[in-house]
CSV table of C-alpha atoms in Angstrom, one decimal:
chain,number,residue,atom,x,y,z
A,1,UNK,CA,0.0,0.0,0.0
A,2,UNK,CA,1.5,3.6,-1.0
A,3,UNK,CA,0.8,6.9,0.4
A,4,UNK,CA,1.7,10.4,-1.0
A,5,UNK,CA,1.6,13.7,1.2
A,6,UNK,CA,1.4,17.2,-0.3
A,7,UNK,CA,5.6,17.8,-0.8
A,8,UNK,CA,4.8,14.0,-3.1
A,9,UNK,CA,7.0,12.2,-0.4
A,10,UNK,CA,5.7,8.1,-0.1
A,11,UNK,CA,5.7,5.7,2.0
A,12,UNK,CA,4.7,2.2,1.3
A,13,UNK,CA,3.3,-0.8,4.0
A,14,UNK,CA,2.5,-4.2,3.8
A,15,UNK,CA,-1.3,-4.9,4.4
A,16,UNK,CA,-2.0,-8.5,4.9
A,17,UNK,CA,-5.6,-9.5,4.4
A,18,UNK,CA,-6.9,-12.8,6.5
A,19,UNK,CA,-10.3,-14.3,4.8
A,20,UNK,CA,-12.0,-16.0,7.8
A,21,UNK,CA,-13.6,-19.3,8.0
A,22,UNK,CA,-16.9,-19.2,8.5
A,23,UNK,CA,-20.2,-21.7,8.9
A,24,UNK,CA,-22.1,-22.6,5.9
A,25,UNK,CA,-25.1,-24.6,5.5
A,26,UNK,CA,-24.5,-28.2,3.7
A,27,UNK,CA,-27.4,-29.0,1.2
A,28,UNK,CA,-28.9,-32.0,-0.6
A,29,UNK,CA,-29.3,-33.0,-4.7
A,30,UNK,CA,-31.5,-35.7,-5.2
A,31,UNK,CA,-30.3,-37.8,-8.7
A,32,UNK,CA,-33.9,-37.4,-10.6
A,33,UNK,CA,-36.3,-34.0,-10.1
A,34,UNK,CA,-39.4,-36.1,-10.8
A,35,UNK,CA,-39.1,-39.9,-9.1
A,36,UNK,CA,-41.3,-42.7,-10.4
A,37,UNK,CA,-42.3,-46.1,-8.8
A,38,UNK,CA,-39.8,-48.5,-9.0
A,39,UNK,CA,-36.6,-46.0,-10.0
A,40,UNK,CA,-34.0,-45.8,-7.7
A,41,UNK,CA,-33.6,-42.1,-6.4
A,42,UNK,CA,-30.2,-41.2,-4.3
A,43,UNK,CA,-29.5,-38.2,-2.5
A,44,UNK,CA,-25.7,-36.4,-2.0
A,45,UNK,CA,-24.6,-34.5,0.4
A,46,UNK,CA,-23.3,-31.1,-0.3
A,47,UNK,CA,-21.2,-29.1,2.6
A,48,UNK,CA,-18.7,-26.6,1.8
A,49,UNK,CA,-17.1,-26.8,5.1
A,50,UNK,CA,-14.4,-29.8,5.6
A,51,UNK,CA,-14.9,-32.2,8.3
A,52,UNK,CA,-18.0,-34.0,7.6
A,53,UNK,CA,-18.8,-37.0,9.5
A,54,UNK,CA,-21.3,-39.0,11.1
A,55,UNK,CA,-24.3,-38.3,8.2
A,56,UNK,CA,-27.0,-40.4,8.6
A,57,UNK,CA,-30.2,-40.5,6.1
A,58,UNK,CA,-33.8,-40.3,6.6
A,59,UNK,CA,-36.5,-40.2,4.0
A,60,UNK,CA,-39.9,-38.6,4.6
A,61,UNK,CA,-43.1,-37.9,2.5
A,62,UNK,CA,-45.7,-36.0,2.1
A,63,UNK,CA,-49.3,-35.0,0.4
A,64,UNK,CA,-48.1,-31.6,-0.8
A,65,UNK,CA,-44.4,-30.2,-0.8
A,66,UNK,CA,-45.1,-28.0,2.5
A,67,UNK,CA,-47.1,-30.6,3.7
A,68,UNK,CA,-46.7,-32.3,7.2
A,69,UNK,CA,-43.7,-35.5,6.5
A,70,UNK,CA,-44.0,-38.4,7.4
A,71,UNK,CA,-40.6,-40.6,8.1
A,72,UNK,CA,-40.5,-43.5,5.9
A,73,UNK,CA,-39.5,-46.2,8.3
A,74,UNK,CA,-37.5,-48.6,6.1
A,75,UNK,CA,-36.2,-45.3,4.2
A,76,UNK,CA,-32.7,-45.0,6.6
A,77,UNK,CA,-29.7,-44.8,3.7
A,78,UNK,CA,-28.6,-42.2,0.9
A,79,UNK,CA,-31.3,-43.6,-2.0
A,80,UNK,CA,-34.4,-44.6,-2.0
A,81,UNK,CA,-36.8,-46.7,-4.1
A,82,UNK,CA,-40.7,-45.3,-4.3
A,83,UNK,CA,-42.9,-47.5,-4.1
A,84,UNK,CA,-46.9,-48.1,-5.3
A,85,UNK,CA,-48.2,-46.1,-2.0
A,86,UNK,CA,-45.9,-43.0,-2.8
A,87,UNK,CA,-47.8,-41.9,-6.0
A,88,UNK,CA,-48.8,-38.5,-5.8
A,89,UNK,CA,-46.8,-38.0,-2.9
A,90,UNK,CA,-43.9,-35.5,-2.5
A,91,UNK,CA,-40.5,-37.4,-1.2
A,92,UNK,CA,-38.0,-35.4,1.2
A,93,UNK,CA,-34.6,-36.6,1.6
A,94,UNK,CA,-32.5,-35.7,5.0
A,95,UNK,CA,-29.3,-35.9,5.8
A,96,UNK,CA,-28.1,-35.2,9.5
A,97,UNK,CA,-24.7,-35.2,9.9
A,98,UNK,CA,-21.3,-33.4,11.8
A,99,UNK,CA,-18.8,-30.9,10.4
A,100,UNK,CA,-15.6,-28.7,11.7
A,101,UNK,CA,-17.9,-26.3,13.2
A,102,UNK,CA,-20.8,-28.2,14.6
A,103,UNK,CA,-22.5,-31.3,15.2
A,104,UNK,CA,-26.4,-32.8,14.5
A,105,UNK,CA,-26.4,-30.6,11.4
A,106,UNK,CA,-29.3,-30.8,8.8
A,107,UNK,CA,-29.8,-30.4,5.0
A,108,UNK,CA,-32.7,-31.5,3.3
A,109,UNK,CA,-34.5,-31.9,-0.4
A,110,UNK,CA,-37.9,-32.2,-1.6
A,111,UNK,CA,-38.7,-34.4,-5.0
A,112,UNK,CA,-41.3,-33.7,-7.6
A,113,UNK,CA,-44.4,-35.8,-6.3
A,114,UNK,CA,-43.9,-38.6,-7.3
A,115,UNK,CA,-45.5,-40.6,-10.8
A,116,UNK,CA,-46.5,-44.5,-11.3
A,117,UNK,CA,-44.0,-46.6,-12.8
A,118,UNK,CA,-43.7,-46.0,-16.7
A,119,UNK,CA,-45.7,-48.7,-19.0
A,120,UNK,CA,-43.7,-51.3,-20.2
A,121,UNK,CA,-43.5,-50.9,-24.1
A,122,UNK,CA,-45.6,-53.5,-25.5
A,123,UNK,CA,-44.2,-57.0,-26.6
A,124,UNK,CA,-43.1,-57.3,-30.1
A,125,UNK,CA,-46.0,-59.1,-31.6
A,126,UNK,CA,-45.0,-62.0,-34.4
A,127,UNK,CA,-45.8,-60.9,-37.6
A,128,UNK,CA,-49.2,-60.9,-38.7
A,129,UNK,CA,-49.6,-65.0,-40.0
A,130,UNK,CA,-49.8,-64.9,-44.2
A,131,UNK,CA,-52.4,-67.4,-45.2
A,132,UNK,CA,-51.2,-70.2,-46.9
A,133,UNK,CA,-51.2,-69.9,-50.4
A,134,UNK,CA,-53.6,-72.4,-52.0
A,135,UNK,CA,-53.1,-75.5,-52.9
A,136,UNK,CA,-52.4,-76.3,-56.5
A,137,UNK,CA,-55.1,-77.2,-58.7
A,138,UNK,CA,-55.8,-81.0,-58.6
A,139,UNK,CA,-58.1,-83.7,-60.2
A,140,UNK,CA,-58.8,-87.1,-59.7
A,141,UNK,CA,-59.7,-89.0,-63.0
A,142,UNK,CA,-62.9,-91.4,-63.5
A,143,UNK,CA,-62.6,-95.1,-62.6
A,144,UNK,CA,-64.5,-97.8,-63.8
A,145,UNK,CA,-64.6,-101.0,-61.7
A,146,UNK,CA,-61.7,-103.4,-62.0
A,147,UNK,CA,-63.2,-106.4,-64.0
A,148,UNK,CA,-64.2,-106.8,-67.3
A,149,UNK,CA,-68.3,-106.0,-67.9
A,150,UNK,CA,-70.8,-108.1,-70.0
A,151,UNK,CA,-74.3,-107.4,-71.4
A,152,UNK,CA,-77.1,-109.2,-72.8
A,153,UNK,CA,-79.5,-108.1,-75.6
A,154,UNK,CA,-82.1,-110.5,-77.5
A,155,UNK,CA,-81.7,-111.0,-81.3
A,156,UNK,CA,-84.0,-109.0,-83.8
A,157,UNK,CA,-84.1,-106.1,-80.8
A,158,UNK,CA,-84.8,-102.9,-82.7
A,159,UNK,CA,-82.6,-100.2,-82.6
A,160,UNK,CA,-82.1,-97.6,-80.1
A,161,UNK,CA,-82.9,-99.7,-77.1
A,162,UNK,CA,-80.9,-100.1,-74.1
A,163,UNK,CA,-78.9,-103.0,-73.9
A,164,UNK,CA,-78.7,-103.4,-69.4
A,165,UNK,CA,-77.6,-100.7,-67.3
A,166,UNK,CA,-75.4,-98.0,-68.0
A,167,UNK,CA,-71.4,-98.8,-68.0
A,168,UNK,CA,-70.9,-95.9,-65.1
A,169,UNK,CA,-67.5,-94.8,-63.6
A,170,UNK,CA,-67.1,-93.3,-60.5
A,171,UNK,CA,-65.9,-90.1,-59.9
A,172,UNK,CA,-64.6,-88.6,-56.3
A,173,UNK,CA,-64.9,-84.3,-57.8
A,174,UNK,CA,-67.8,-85.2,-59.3
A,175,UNK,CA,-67.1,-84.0,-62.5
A,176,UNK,CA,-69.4,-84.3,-65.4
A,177,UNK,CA,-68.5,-87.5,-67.4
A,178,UNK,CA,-68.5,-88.2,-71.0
A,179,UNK,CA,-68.5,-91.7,-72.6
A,180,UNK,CA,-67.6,-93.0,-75.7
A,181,UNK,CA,-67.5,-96.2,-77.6
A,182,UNK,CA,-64.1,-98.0,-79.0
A,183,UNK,CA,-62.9,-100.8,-80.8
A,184,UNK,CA,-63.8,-103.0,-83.3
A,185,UNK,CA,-67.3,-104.0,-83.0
A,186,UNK,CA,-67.8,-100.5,-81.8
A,187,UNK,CA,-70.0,-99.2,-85.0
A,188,UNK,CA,-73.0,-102.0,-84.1
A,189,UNK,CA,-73.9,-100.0,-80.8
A,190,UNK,CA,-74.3,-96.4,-79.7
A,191,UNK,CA,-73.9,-94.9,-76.4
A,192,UNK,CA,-75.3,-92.0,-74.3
A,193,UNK,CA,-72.3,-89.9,-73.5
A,194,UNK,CA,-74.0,-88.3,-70.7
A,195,UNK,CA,-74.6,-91.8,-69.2
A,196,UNK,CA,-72.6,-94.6,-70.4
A,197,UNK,CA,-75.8,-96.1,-71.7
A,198,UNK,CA,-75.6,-99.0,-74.2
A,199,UNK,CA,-77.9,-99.1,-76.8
A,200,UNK,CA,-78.8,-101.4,-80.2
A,201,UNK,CA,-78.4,-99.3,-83.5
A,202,UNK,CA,-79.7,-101.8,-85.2
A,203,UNK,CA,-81.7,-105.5,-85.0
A,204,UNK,CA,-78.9,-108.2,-84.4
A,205,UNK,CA,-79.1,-111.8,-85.6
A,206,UNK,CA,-77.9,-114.4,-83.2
A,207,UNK,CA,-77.5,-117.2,-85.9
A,208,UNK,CA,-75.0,-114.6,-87.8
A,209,UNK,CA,-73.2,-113.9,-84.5
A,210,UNK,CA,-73.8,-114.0,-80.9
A,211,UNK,CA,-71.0,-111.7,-79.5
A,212,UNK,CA,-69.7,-108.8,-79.8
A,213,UNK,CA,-66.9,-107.3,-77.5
A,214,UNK,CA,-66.7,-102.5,-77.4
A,215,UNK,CA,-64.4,-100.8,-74.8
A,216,UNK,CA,-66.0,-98.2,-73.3
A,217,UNK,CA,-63.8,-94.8,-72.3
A,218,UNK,CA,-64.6,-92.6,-70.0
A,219,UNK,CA,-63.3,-88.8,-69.2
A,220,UNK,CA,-63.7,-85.6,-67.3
A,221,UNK,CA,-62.4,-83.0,-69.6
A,222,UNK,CA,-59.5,-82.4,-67.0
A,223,UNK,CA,-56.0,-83.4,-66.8
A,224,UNK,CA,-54.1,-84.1,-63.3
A,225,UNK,CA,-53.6,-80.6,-62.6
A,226,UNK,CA,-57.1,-79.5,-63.3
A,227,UNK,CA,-55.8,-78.1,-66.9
A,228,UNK,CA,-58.4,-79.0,-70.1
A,229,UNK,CA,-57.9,-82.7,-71.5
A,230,UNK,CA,-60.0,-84.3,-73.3
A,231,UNK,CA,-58.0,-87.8,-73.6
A,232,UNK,CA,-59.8,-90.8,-71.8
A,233,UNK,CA,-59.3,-90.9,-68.5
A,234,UNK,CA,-60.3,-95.0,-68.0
A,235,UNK,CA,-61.6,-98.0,-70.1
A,236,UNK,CA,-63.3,-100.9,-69.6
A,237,UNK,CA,-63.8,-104.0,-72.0
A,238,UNK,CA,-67.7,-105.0,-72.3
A,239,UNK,CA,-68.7,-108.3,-74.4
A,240,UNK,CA,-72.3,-108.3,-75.5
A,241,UNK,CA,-74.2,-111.5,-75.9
A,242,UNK,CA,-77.0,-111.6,-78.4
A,243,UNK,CA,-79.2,-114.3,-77.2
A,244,UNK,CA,-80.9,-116.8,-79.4
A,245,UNK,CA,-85.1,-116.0,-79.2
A,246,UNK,CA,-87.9,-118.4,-80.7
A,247,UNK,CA,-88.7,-117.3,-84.0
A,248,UNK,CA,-92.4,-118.2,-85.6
A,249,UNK,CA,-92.1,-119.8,-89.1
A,250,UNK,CA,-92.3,-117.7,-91.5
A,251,UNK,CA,-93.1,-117.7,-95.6
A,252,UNK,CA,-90.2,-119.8,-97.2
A,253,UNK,CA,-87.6,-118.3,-99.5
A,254,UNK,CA,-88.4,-118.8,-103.1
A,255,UNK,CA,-87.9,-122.5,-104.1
A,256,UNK,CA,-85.0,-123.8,-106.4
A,257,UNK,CA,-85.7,-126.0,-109.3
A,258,UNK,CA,-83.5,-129.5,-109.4
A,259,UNK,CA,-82.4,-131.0,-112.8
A,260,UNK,CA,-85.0,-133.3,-114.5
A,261,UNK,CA,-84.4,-136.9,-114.0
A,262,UNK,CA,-83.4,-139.4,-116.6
A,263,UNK,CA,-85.2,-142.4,-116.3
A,264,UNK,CA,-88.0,-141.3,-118.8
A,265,UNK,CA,-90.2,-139.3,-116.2
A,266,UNK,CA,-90.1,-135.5,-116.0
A,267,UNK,CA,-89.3,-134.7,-112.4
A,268,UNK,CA,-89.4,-131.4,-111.1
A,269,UNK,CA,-87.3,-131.0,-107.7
A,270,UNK,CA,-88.7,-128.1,-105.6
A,271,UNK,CA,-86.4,-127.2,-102.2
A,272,UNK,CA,-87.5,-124.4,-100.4
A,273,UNK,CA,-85.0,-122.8,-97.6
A,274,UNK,CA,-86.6,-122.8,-94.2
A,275,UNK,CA,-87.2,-120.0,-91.8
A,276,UNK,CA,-84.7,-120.0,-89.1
A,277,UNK,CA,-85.3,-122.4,-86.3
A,278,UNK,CA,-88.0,-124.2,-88.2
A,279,UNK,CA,-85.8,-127.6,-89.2
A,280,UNK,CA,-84.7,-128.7,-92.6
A,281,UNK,CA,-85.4,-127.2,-96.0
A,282,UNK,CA,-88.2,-128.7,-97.4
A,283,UNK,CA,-87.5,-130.9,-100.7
A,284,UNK,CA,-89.6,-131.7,-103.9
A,285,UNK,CA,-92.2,-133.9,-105.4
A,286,UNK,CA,-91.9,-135.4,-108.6
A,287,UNK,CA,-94.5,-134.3,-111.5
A,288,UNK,CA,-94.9,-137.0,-114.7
């Protein structure tokens, strides 16, 4: 330090300036302004003065902030976990404790009130199941039983008449069925393809021949995989008897004249053919 008097003679002296200790309150910081059910919340103790000992914790709560607290008893230690029954309640935190300059000292803090535990973010849920894609188009073809089939129809029938039941295949889609007629000896029959009906196009004789054999084909129009075919699906083999019927006598063929004889008479030989089923032709008479 300098001083000057009025003939500007100094003088300088050493000032020495002593900052004194003095007693200053210790305070409290709570981790988390706004505490929630089942988050841990810790207090720290804040003293400016050296010395601190002995601190000791109690928690305390309340209805409102400057309400009257209420020590929680298991609530002894530096943090504290709130629990279901401290919703909407205000928390205060405080620490006694001992310093350079006194004992059974206090600082204190009050939480937000405090708020119910946060929701649980919802489970991840699975991906919404795609429905399975469809099956592939399928068909199952007509069948016709296993074993050969055989008919019967009566000679001299007249055409368009049906010879037994229908040859029929089974079906498990149900499918409309056509038939058709195959082989040899097809073109002396017709069939219903709606049916599988046999029928006679035209009289049969059973002297001329009394059997006949057709395969009979079946289809549904589809092919395994449901696509368009028209290719037979199954056949059967079906031998039709024509049966021998009792037929009336009936006016004999023209007759047939024989060569004259030679022993000096004139003979006329007269055969006529005979109906069917009537016996032997019938043969001549002589005429002199």
């Amino acid at each position: 330090m300098t001083a000057t008097d009025p003939s500007n003679a100094t003088g300088e002296v050493t000032v020495t300036i002593t900052v004194t200790d003095e007693d200053e309150g210790g305070s409290v910081t709570l981790s988390s302004p706004q505490p929630r059910v089942s988050s841990e919340l810790s207090a720290t103790l804040n003293d400016p003065d050296a010395g601190v000992t002995s601190v000791t914790w109690q928690w305390a709560s309340a209805s409102t902030a400057q309400g009257t607290y209420v020590n929680i008893s298991v609530a002894t230690s530096a943090s504290y976990t709130p629990v279901a029954g401290d919703v909407g309640k205000f928390l205060r935190a405080t620490a006694s404790y001992t310093d350079k300059f006194a004992s059974n000292k206090n600082a204190q803090a009050v939480s937000a009130a405090v708020q119910a535990a946060p929701r649980p973010p919802p489970a991840p849920q699975p991906p919404p199941r795609q429905p399975a894609p469809p099956p592939p188009p399928s068909n199952t073809a007509p069948e016709f039983p296993g074993t050969p089939a055989t008919r019967t129809v009566a000679e001299n029938t007249a055409a368009g008449v049906n010879i037994g039941n229908p040859i029929a295949a089974t079906d498990p889609d149900s499918d409309t069925l056509t038939y058709s007629l195959r082989g040899v000896d097809a073109g002396s029959f017709d069939i219903v393809a709606e049916s599988g009906q046999l029928q006679t196009k035209a009289a049969l004789d059973h002297e001329t021949r009394n059997s006949y054999t057709v395969t009979v084909s079946v289809h549904d129009g589809k092919a395994d995989d449901g696509s368009p075919n028209e290719e037979p699906d199954d056949t059967i083999t079906v031998t039709i008897t024509v049966t021998d019927e009792d037929e009336p006598p009936g006016k004999p063929d023209a007759p047939t004249v024989g060569p004259a004889s030679t022993n000096g008479h004139n003979t006329l030989t007269v055969t006529w053919a005979a109906p069917a089923n009537t016996g032997p032709a019938i043969t001549g008479y002589d005429v002199e």
